[in-house]
Amino acid sequence: VASLTAYAYIQRFVKNKKAAVIGGLLYSFSGFQLFNIFFNHFHDVTAFFPLMLIAMEEAINNNRKGVFALSVALMSAINYFFFTGQAVFLVLYFVVRCCSNDFKATPKKFICLALEAVIGVMLSCFILLPSALAILENNRVSSHLYGNDLIAYSDQTRIWRIIQSFFMISDVPARPNLFSSNNAKWSSIGGYLPLFSMVGVLTFMKQKEKHWAKRLVLICIICAFIPILNSAFYAFNGSYYARWYYMPILIMAMMTAYVLDNHKMNAKYGISICGIFLTAFFIISALPVKKNDKVIWGRFPKYPEHFYITFIICVVSLIITALLFNMRSKGKNILKHACVLTVAASIACTMSTIYFGAYTPQRAIEYIDKAIDKENDIEISVSPDNFFRVDISKDRDNYPMLWQLPCMRTFHSIVPASVMDFYSSIGITRDVASRVDTSYYTLRGLFSVEYYFQEIDKEDIVSDEMPVCDLKGFSYYDKQNGFNVFKNDYAIPIGFTFDNYISESDWNNYTEENRSKILIDAIVLNDEQIEKYGNLLSPFEKNNDVFTEEYYLKACTKRASSACHTFNYDSKGFTAQISSQKDNLVFFSVPWDSGWSAKVNGENVDIEKVDTGFMAVPVSEGENTITFTYQTPGLKTGFMISIAGLTGFIIYMFVCYKFFNKKSEKVDVYCIDYDNDNEN
């Protein structure tokens, strides 16, 4: 799909369709795409992005109404994160294109284009608005650049990595190779065009001095090298990402197609520059490193074997490119051969990335067997009337997600802000994943964890000793799917009460580690909540026994005795029943979110944000039925805005058809300043 949409865009700027086909392949198999194979949902964005540029060209040059609004609606609905960068790039594209002869922009067309942009955003608000509201409170969004970080990258390898990624096959995610770094491993730095590398781009920029495409790419290069300009594609966020490169890469693919189709363009300059960079990278790879007081040559890359494999592919590709252009200089048609070779190069680049990304076939087989193979499915299961959570050993974050088991260890970057608040309050880093060390054993009780999956080490496979769990209160249960399974003998059903409370100010006076241990004995309330519910609970009294393992296990037993005796969930929320000995607060280890509402015995009640990130509701003495219902914040409002946008779109199209449906100049052939042999 990416090849098709890129072809549809590029064919506007070249005469031969085969050149456009090659350009489409270069875009869809570029280094950016290969890097992001790991992020499968990114490919929806890159596949349909060319439609936005096509729609803008159609709106301005062919006076086609409505298509730009529809493209904006599609892209903003597909992915809000990428849409912010697309808005910036489209502004740059429009401004730069206005300086070219084949872009017939007028004030009236600009107003229509801006109006369609607004209508397009409105059309997508049914999903765009809830998405925006879901992340605005996330502390990753609120980070910004200051001081030197605005103008220079603190990571000394970053610019080198950016340059290398356009002249060589991209590194595999999380494994920077030649210019190894622990920073921005997942930032999507990649740009290499299969077979042709930057040959076509450099040739185009050298020989088309005043072309709009050159100006646009130069602006993008400057943006890539200056942090504050790079962050402009992500609402000036402080985190580094290169996930906007696919947009200038489309322009680079068009440049390469143009050079391939224009027989008057000499590619020697581009070939020479690419050769110089490859030579430089090879020399760098041979630099000496010192390990264990021993100097080693040729091991500068972190993964030398992979580096030299990709290097050989790039060198062979450059040689083939030189031969192709040499054939063309002798009057031979090369586009048919170039198509076939581009496909072959795309396959080679993809294979070199995929196979190294899998690291070893054994690791891939292991992942399939343990994580997704139904034949080895975990026997433990959760159901709507039997809810519990599990935990799993490190480096296996999302395995339970594939097993349909709720888990407290999860790699998921988009979570309620209350989750971030909670982990921060107890000194645990929570950025893209929840990864709680086993030393925080009390959280397993708080989160109603019933099973712990501990991956079996190779040396333990042949051991006859009874497996031992790192977590307090867990005992060996079974061996399943390559994991020792431990059961929590002190598991607490979800939804339980406390006898004590502690104020946030007093709680903050304890060390971060001890704060987590207090949570199993007392609920954390703010001053306003203490005023409302303080008479229901006793103030927490400092007691060093609270921080012992023995006290924790006793507290778990006590919490379990006061827990809900039923708990059912569905797609709208959950319902629980509890028999309370007195008026009290019932705590649920469900992250607080403004979309929740609650009823107790059919009456609306306030949901209190407790423990800095979770929910509690007041109940009366005796039997209580608690119902929580979730309504996505912004969903109804977003639908109303989308309906308004649809109404506006219909009115806009009617007015354009009724009053402005005059024949206008069509630019079916763009300013293509060359002749070719019109190859079949």
XYZ file of C-alpha atoms in Angstrom:
680
model
C 0.000 0.000 0.000
C 2.861 2.372 0.799
C 4.419 1.615 -2.594
C 1.103 2.277 -4.328
C 0.373 5.609 -2.651
C 3.984 6.751 -3.049
C 3.823 5.783 -6.724
C 0.617 7.810 -7.116
C 2.413 10.840 -5.724
C 5.774 10.442 -7.473
C 4.309 9.784 -10.933
C 3.251 13.440 -10.991
C 6.870 14.528 -11.179
C 8.387 12.035 -13.612
C 7.565 11.064 -17.196
C 8.149 7.335 -17.074
C 5.900 5.206 -14.884
C 8.686 2.707 -14.177
C 10.662 5.470 -12.490
C 7.634 6.174 -10.296
C 7.364 2.458 -9.451
C 11.001 2.482 -8.319
C 10.344 5.590 -6.233
C 7.381 3.870 -4.575
C 9.539 0.869 -3.704
C 12.286 3.075 -2.285
C 9.802 4.811 -0.003
C 8.086 1.657 1.229
C 11.339 -0.247 1.860
C 13.424 2.652 3.134
C 15.561 2.366 6.240
C 12.845 4.155 8.201
C 10.316 1.473 7.326
C 12.718 -1.353 8.098
C 13.608 0.098 11.488
C 9.918 0.370 12.333
C 8.903 -3.162 11.370
C 8.938 -3.644 15.148
C 6.250 -0.941 15.471
C 3.606 -2.504 13.262
C 1.075 0.303 13.808
C 3.488 2.865 12.312
C 2.986 1.355 8.873
C -0.612 2.510 8.648
C 0.701 6.051 8.864
C 3.459 5.744 6.283
C 1.242 3.767 3.908
C -1.374 6.502 3.657
C 0.722 9.641 4.194
C 1.357 10.250 0.448
C -2.401 10.745 0.071
C -2.101 14.003 2.034
C 0.405 15.431 -0.444
C -1.637 14.163 -3.390
C -4.729 15.815 -1.909
C -2.915 19.124 -1.441
C -1.606 19.010 -5.016
C -5.100 18.228 -6.298
C -6.677 21.017 -4.252
C -4.218 23.652 -5.451
C -3.465 22.617 -9.018
C -6.668 20.882 -10.098
C -9.044 22.828 -7.868
C -10.446 19.563 -6.500
C -12.610 20.174 -3.452
C -12.980 17.960 -0.404
C -10.111 15.527 -0.940
C -7.749 17.391 1.375
C -10.343 17.418 4.171
C -10.829 13.672 3.783
C -7.079 12.997 3.817
C -6.649 15.098 6.969
C -9.537 13.239 8.619
C -8.039 9.872 7.689
C -4.535 10.638 8.949
C -5.624 12.298 12.187
C -7.909 9.331 12.913
C -5.182 6.771 12.179
C -2.582 8.121 14.610
C -2.707 11.340 16.647
C 1.019 11.131 17.498
C 2.148 11.218 13.876
C -0.523 13.708 12.872
C 1.167 16.511 14.806
C 4.309 16.062 12.692
C 2.310 15.827 9.489
C 0.688 19.181 10.214
C 4.135 20.788 10.556
C 5.454 19.129 7.392
C 2.391 20.122 5.345
C 2.907 23.760 6.313
C 6.549 23.541 5.214
C 5.526 21.744 2.029
C 2.938 24.371 1.142
C 5.265 27.310 1.779
C 8.120 25.775 -0.223
C 5.853 24.672 -3.075
C 4.436 28.184 -3.381
C 7.833 29.255 -4.733
C 7.601 26.901 -7.727
C 5.954 27.504 -11.096
C 3.848 24.350 -11.064
C 1.984 25.137 -7.843
C -0.893 27.481 -8.661
C -1.694 28.744 -5.163
C -3.950 31.761 -4.753
C -5.391 33.445 -1.637
C -8.791 31.870 -2.367
C -7.291 28.402 -2.713
C -5.317 28.901 0.487
C -8.480 29.835 2.392
C -10.254 26.754 1.026
C -7.282 24.578 1.947
C -7.208 25.962 5.512
C -10.968 25.457 5.812
C -10.656 21.859 4.641
C -7.892 21.285 7.190
C -10.218 22.439 9.988
C -13.106 20.352 8.658
C -10.816 17.328 8.387
C -9.757 17.631 12.018
C -13.385 18.025 13.081
C -14.346 14.892 11.144
C -11.795 12.860 13.113
C -12.631 14.266 16.555
C -14.651 11.174 17.469
C -11.272 9.496 18.067
C -8.810 12.401 18.029
C -10.317 14.259 21.008
C -10.438 11.214 23.356
C -6.870 10.382 22.347
C -5.681 13.899 23.126
C -7.419 13.973 26.502
C -5.949 10.575 27.362
C -2.356 11.748 26.993
C -2.386 15.434 27.936
C -1.784 14.629 31.619
C 0.958 12.130 30.842
C 4.262 13.450 32.204
C 6.028 12.297 29.035
C 4.024 14.917 27.135
C 4.932 17.739 29.491
C 8.719 17.355 29.144
C 10.470 20.122 27.189
C 13.946 21.174 26.101
C 15.887 23.962 27.805
C 19.288 25.660 27.526
C 21.929 23.871 25.490
C 19.529 21.030 24.776
C 17.600 23.385 22.505
C 20.482 23.758 20.059
C 22.747 20.725 20.504
C 22.254 17.033 21.208
C 23.827 15.862 24.433
C 24.340 12.418 22.899
C 27.616 12.762 20.993
C 26.774 9.903 18.600
C 23.334 11.096 17.498
C 24.281 13.205 14.479
C 26.677 10.485 13.348
C 23.869 7.948 13.624
C 21.535 10.175 11.614
C 24.094 10.581 8.825
C 24.961 6.897 8.769
C 21.300 5.870 8.593
C 20.904 7.587 5.214
C 24.033 6.050 3.683
C 23.745 2.572 5.193
C 21.017 0.125 6.129
C 19.485 1.245 9.410
C 20.458 -0.282 12.723
C 18.044 -2.659 14.374
C 15.854 -1.108 17.115
C 17.526 -1.091 20.540
C 20.882 -2.100 19.000
C 22.808 0.936 17.762
C 25.809 -0.619 16.100
C 28.619 1.475 14.660
C 27.835 4.490 16.823
C 26.670 2.658 19.905
C 24.619 4.573 22.436
C 22.259 3.901 25.323
C 20.094 6.861 24.328
C 17.238 7.051 21.808
C 17.474 3.370 20.926
C 13.854 3.294 19.781
C 13.733 6.697 18.115
C 13.337 5.366 14.545
C 16.514 6.831 13.070
C 16.558 5.481 9.524
C 16.527 6.726 5.946
C 18.558 4.480 3.608
C 17.013 3.972 0.160
C 17.583 0.416 -1.101
C 20.130 0.050 -3.909
C 20.494 3.770 -4.648
C 21.251 5.099 -1.172
C 21.645 8.889 -1.460
C 22.997 8.790 -5.033
C 19.828 10.119 -6.609
C 19.213 12.642 -3.834
C 22.730 14.117 -3.977
C 22.691 14.182 -7.777
C 19.334 15.961 -7.773
C 20.425 18.527 -5.183
C 23.655 19.203 -7.067
C 22.031 19.738 -10.455
C 18.632 21.191 -9.523
C 19.777 24.171 -7.503
C 16.466 26.066 -7.377
C 14.039 23.159 -7.229
C 11.444 23.179 -4.446
C 12.297 19.597 -3.462
C 15.894 20.572 -2.728
C 14.776 23.473 -0.533
C 12.380 21.245 1.372
C 14.949 18.511 1.995
C 17.548 21.068 3.125
C 15.053 22.484 5.625
C 14.385 18.951 6.910
C 18.127 18.269 7.267
C 18.496 21.415 9.373
C 15.499 20.349 11.481
C 17.018 16.906 12.015
C 20.305 18.350 13.301
C 18.881 20.987 15.671
C 16.967 19.572 18.687
C 14.354 22.302 19.046
C 13.465 22.118 15.345
C 13.331 18.331 15.479
C 10.970 18.508 18.457
C 8.668 20.841 16.488
C 7.297 17.718 14.801
C 6.164 16.456 18.238
C 4.638 19.570 19.787
C 8.106 20.544 21.126
C 8.284 17.525 23.396
C 11.585 16.981 25.211
C 11.914 13.299 24.275
C 13.958 12.617 21.148
C 12.274 10.917 18.213
C 13.032 10.740 14.495
C 9.609 9.399 13.612
C 8.941 12.119 11.069
C 11.698 11.090 8.643
C 9.308 9.160 6.403
C 7.957 12.473 5.079
C 11.211 13.872 3.631
C 12.087 10.298 2.599
C 9.082 10.384 0.252
C 10.538 13.527 -1.334
C 13.949 11.837 -1.550
C 12.353 8.849 -3.283
C 10.795 11.249 -5.783
C 14.198 12.891 -6.355
C 15.761 9.487 -7.051
C 12.987 8.574 -9.488
C 13.486 11.914 -11.258
C 17.234 11.309 -11.639
C 16.650 7.790 -12.939
C 14.242 9.075 -15.566
C 16.180 12.184 -16.639
C 18.914 10.938 -18.952
C 20.690 14.272 -18.844
C 21.585 13.957 -15.172
C 25.038 12.646 -14.377
C 25.190 10.621 -11.168
C 28.979 10.594 -10.702
C 28.804 13.226 -7.962
C 26.229 11.293 -5.941
C 28.089 8.008 -6.379
C 31.365 9.598 -5.277
C 29.870 11.143 -2.123
C 28.186 7.866 -1.150
C 31.474 6.058 -1.737
C 33.302 8.524 0.487
C 30.826 8.023 3.324
C 30.965 4.239 3.056
C 34.756 4.389 3.126
C 34.622 6.641 6.186
C 32.287 4.269 8.009
C 34.528 1.321 7.174
C 37.576 3.152 8.534
C 35.652 4.034 11.697
C 34.642 0.379 12.099
C 38.323 -0.570 12.087
C 39.265 1.821 14.892
C 40.931 0.111 17.850
C 39.066 -0.570 21.068
C 40.506 -1.597 24.391
C 39.043 -4.534 26.295
C 40.651 -6.089 29.351
C 43.824 -4.062 28.725
C 44.054 -5.533 25.246
C 43.840 -3.468 22.053
C 41.513 -5.007 19.464
C 41.191 -3.859 15.854
C 38.080 -4.119 13.697
C 35.676 -4.542 16.611
C 34.555 -0.936 16.962
C 30.920 -1.761 16.060
C 28.956 -3.283 18.902
C 27.770 -6.067 16.592
C 30.622 -6.374 14.059
C 29.168 -9.280 12.084
C 25.931 -7.455 11.384
C 27.733 -4.236 10.533
C 29.943 -5.900 7.931
C 27.003 -7.796 6.408
C 25.067 -4.557 5.930
C 28.227 -2.797 4.770
C 28.779 -5.405 2.048
C 25.147 -5.064 0.898
C 25.562 -1.283 0.688
C 28.862 -1.528 -1.208
C 27.448 -4.035 -3.695
C 24.374 -1.822 -4.121
C 26.556 1.210 -4.835
C 28.569 -0.743 -7.410
C 25.357 -1.888 -9.125
C 24.064 1.680 -9.099
C 27.276 2.887 -10.732
C 26.979 0.184 -13.402
C 23.369 1.142 -14.106
C 24.221 4.779 -14.646
C 27.215 3.782 -16.734
C 24.888 1.721 -18.948
C 22.597 4.702 -19.296
C 25.477 6.954 -20.307
C 26.018 4.557 -23.214
C 22.461 5.053 -24.392
C 20.891 1.931 -22.895
C 17.518 1.847 -21.193
C 17.963 0.892 -17.552
C 14.584 1.359 -15.875
C 13.422 -2.216 -16.403
C 16.683 -3.549 -14.940
C 16.546 -0.934 -12.181
C 13.047 -2.104 -11.176
C 14.162 -5.705 -10.784
C 17.329 -4.740 -8.928
C 15.403 -2.412 -6.612
C 13.140 -5.297 -5.648
C 16.180 -7.510 -5.004
C 17.869 -4.802 -2.924
C 14.678 -4.234 -0.934
C 14.560 -7.956 -0.124
C 18.244 -7.998 0.876
C 17.877 -4.944 3.126
C 14.750 -6.347 4.747
C 16.325 -9.741 5.384
C 19.453 -8.227 6.928
C 17.271 -6.253 9.338
C 14.699 -8.931 10.161
C 17.095 -11.784 10.791
C 19.349 -9.736 13.015
C 16.299 -8.258 14.735
C 15.239 -11.771 15.648
C 18.832 -12.134 16.874
C 18.865 -15.924 16.534
C 16.338 -18.365 15.106
C 16.278 -20.060 18.510
C 15.149 -16.855 20.209
C 12.328 -16.404 17.701
C 11.216 -20.022 18.160
C 11.325 -19.566 21.931
C 9.131 -16.471 21.715
C 6.591 -18.258 19.538
C 6.541 -21.290 21.833
C 6.259 -19.392 25.090
C 4.281 -16.306 24.168
C 1.892 -16.983 21.307
C 1.737 -20.693 20.482
C -1.725 -21.931 21.490
C -0.456 -25.485 21.922
C 1.616 -24.311 24.869
C -1.006 -22.011 26.311
C -0.977 -21.302 30.030
C -3.561 -23.379 31.903
C -4.344 -20.617 34.388
C -7.154 -18.356 33.202
C -9.128 -15.383 34.399
C -12.839 -14.861 33.836
C -15.328 -12.033 34.417
C -16.382 -13.587 37.749
C -12.893 -14.720 38.797
C -10.580 -11.743 38.488
C -6.973 -11.622 39.632
C -3.662 -10.337 38.370
C -0.378 -12.095 37.732
C 3.259 -11.037 37.726
C 6.125 -12.293 35.599
C 9.923 -12.224 35.679
C 11.844 -9.448 33.949
C 12.285 -9.222 30.161
C 8.946 -10.971 29.598
C 6.754 -7.916 30.018
C 3.788 -8.607 27.760
C 3.690 -12.385 27.695
C 0.651 -12.495 30.059
C -1.165 -10.065 27.751
C -0.948 -12.703 25.006
C -2.115 -15.314 27.518
C -5.209 -13.189 28.289
C -4.048 -12.617 31.871
C -4.088 -9.185 33.583
C -0.524 -8.433 34.669
C 1.147 -5.780 36.797
C 4.308 -5.923 34.626
C 3.452 -4.425 31.249
C 5.184 -2.544 28.463
C 2.561 0.044 27.564
C 3.393 3.713 27.223
C -0.158 5.093 27.088
C -1.653 4.655 30.552
C -3.666 6.955 32.830
C -1.578 9.706 34.385
C -2.531 8.348 37.809
C -0.344 5.308 37.127
C 2.611 7.609 36.568
C 1.771 9.555 39.735
C 1.604 6.425 41.847
C 4.891 4.891 40.742
C 6.663 8.223 41.020
C 5.446 8.605 44.616
C 7.147 5.364 45.666
C 10.359 5.943 43.735
C 9.781 3.595 40.794
C 10.476 4.843 37.275
C 7.392 4.487 35.114
C 7.926 5.780 31.560
C 7.001 3.213 28.910
C 6.524 0.199 31.169
C 5.496 -0.913 34.651
C 8.417 -2.944 35.971
C 8.342 -3.399 39.718
C 11.296 -5.166 41.291
C 10.511 -8.116 43.535
C 11.909 -6.140 46.484
C 8.611 -4.220 46.397
C 6.799 -7.377 47.464
C 3.956 -5.536 49.202
C 2.650 -4.242 45.883
C 1.757 -7.802 44.894
C -0.726 -7.885 47.749
C -2.034 -4.395 47.002
C -2.597 -5.261 43.327
C -4.344 -8.604 43.995
C -1.605 -10.658 42.341
C -2.393 -14.360 42.616
C 0.329 -16.002 40.488
C 3.940 -15.268 39.663
C 5.607 -16.714 36.548
C 9.349 -17.116 36.972
C 11.182 -18.126 33.817
C 13.252 -21.257 34.263
C 16.976 -20.727 33.789
C 18.839 -23.240 31.651
C 20.923 -24.383 34.612
C 17.764 -24.963 36.653
C 16.151 -27.245 34.069
C 18.118 -30.297 35.261
C 17.953 -29.359 38.947
C 15.924 -31.550 41.311
C 15.587 -28.818 43.923
C 12.205 -27.306 44.671
C 11.963 -23.903 42.929
C 12.081 -20.918 45.278
C 10.229 -17.649 44.684
C 11.675 -14.212 45.386
C 8.291 -12.917 46.537
C 7.024 -13.201 50.110
C 3.975 -15.380 50.620
C 4.284 -17.266 47.311
C 4.749 -21.042 47.129
C 5.497 -23.366 44.232
C 2.367 -24.280 42.274
C 3.261 -25.771 38.893
C 5.581 -25.721 35.902
C 3.961 -24.356 32.750
C 5.359 -23.328 29.378
C 8.943 -22.909 30.538
C 7.981 -21.029 33.709
C 7.852 -22.020 37.345
C 4.454 -20.866 38.547
C 4.109 -19.707 42.143
C 0.780 -19.124 43.868
C 0.188 -16.343 46.357
C -0.980 -18.022 49.560
C -1.919 -14.602 50.925
C -3.702 -13.259 47.838
C -6.174 -10.453 48.436
C -9.302 -10.340 46.230
C -9.696 -7.041 44.424
C -11.716 -4.496 46.386
C -11.010 -4.376 50.125
C -11.171 -2.090 53.145
C -8.705 -0.677 55.669
C -8.799 0.039 59.364
C -6.280 2.894 59.170
C -5.582 5.964 57.074
C -2.476 8.109 56.678
C -2.340 11.656 55.380
C -0.395 12.346 52.190
C 1.915 14.749 54.050
C 2.761 12.163 56.737
C 3.151 9.425 54.133
C 5.599 11.541 52.146
C 7.815 11.854 55.232
C 8.738 8.165 54.960
C 11.378 6.830 52.591
C 10.082 5.815 49.158
C 10.659 2.135 49.886
C 8.803 2.268 53.209
C 5.899 4.142 51.625
C 5.063 1.076 49.542
C 5.041 -1.091 52.690
C 2.627 1.205 54.499
C 0.102 0.871 51.657
C -0.944 -2.603 52.772
C -1.837 -1.338 56.254
C -3.264 2.130 55.628
C -5.027 4.010 52.846
C -3.448 7.330 51.828
C -5.887 10.268 51.945
C -5.492 13.973 51.327
C -6.640 16.555 53.868
C -10.047 17.031 52.250
C -10.680 13.289 52.234
C -9.619 13.007 55.880
C -12.181 15.653 56.741
C -14.884 13.624 54.953
C -13.915 10.089 55.996
C -11.467 10.434 58.882
C -14.134 9.404 61.385
C -14.511 6.030 59.624
C -10.875 5.024 60.081
C -8.132 5.284 62.683
C -5.010 7.387 62.060
C -1.954 5.347 61.157
C 0.483 5.078 64.038
C 4.157 4.756 63.306
C 5.202 1.202 64.007
C 8.412 -0.377 62.774
C 6.687 -3.758 62.663
C 4.780 -2.480 59.605
C 7.992 -2.719 57.597
C 8.589 -6.395 58.360
C 7.656 -9.353 56.166
C 5.702 -10.988 58.978
C 3.501 -7.938 59.430
C 2.877 -7.787 55.671
C 1.575 -11.346 55.586
C -0.700 -10.701 58.573
C -1.966 -7.522 56.921
C -2.725 -9.465 53.720
C -4.824 -11.932 55.698
C -6.669 -9.055 57.340
C -7.317 -7.273 54.038
C -8.534 -10.500 52.443
C -11.055 -11.021 55.264
C -12.629 -7.643 54.480
C -12.545 -7.937 50.696
C -15.392 -8.075 48.196
C -16.920 -11.536 47.985
C -17.886 -11.080 44.320
C -16.260 -9.118 41.519
C -17.458 -9.120 37.906
C -16.265 -7.051 34.984
C -17.407 -6.369 31.429
C -16.585 -3.913 28.652
C -18.377 -1.074 30.455
C -16.878 -1.415 33.940
C -17.180 -3.707 36.939
C -19.527 -4.643 39.763
C -18.536 -5.847 43.236
C -20.353 -6.898 46.370
C -19.005 -6.507 49.872
C -20.267 -7.104 53.396
C -18.822 -4.313 55.504
C -18.612 -4.449 59.301
C -19.003 -0.670 59.417
C -19.169 2.436 57.247
C -15.890 2.445 55.375
C -13.983 3.127 52.156
C -13.518 0.263 49.701
C -10.205 0.410 47.860
C -9.823 -0.835 44.272
C -6.401 -1.150 42.676
C -7.797 0.280 39.446
C -6.074 3.465 38.205
C -8.098 6.602 38.816
C -9.442 8.255 35.682
C -11.972 11.030 35.137
C -14.044 8.703 32.955
C -15.138 6.557 35.911
C -18.441 6.988 37.723
C -19.718 4.841 40.592
C -22.898 3.829 42.350
C -23.324 2.075 45.690
C -26.655 0.337 46.138
C -27.979 2.286 43.162
C -26.983 5.711 44.538
C -24.314 7.890 42.930
C -21.192 8.290 45.065
C -17.964 10.245 44.733
C -14.911 8.336 43.585
C -11.921 9.273 45.688
C -8.404 9.281 44.270
C -6.392 7.559 46.993
C -2.839 6.256 47.337
C -1.979 9.023 44.801
C -3.332 6.974 41.911
C -6.148 4.520 42.675
C -9.859 4.581 43.472
C -11.993 4.161 46.558
C -15.699 4.631 47.253
C -17.622 4.977 50.533
C -19.942 2.143 51.610
C -22.332 1.679 54.499
C -22.373 -1.014 57.149
C -23.861 -4.245 55.828
C -24.269 -5.606 52.304
C -23.276 -3.236 49.490
C -23.377 -3.530 45.716
C -20.775 -1.331 44.044
C -21.004 -0.528 40.334
C -18.282 1.265 38.401
C -19.011 2.477 34.869
C -16.467 3.866 32.443
C -17.196 6.457 29.777
C -14.206 7.523 27.665
C -13.606 11.242 28.352
C -14.223 13.312 25.246
C -15.912 10.513 23.313
C -19.407 12.035 23.224
C -18.061 15.531 22.652
C -15.787 14.200 19.940
C -18.708 12.522 18.178
C -20.682 15.753 18.310
C -17.764 17.671 16.807
C -17.409 14.996 14.107
C -21.107 15.304 13.276
C -20.669 19.065 13.085
C -17.635 18.515 10.857
C -19.617 16.184 8.596
C -22.392 18.767 8.361
C -19.830 21.450 7.572
C -18.227 19.211 4.954
C -21.562 18.630 3.216
C -22.359 22.359 3.253
C -18.855 23.190 2.008
C -19.104 20.698 -0.870
C -22.589 21.949 -1.792
C -21.478 25.589 -1.833
C -18.389 24.739 -3.900
C -20.468 22.760 -6.382
C -23.239 25.340 -6.593
C -21.256 28.550 -6.799
C -17.630 27.725 -7.604
C -17.926 24.803 -9.987
C -16.298 26.677 -12.824
C -13.802 25.036 -15.109
C -10.357 25.962 -13.973
C -6.916 25.365 -15.339
C -5.776 21.817 -14.708
C -2.119 20.985 -14.286
C -2.098 17.373 -15.395
C 1.567 17.560 -16.348
C 3.868 19.223 -13.900
C 6.954 21.302 -14.618
C 9.081 18.393 -15.834
C 12.044 19.941 -17.591
C 13.483 16.918 -19.385
C 12.824 14.494 -22.208
C 13.171 10.742 -21.950
C 12.923 7.831 -24.324
C 9.447 6.952 -23.091
C 10.502 3.440 -22.177
C 7.759 0.808 -21.984
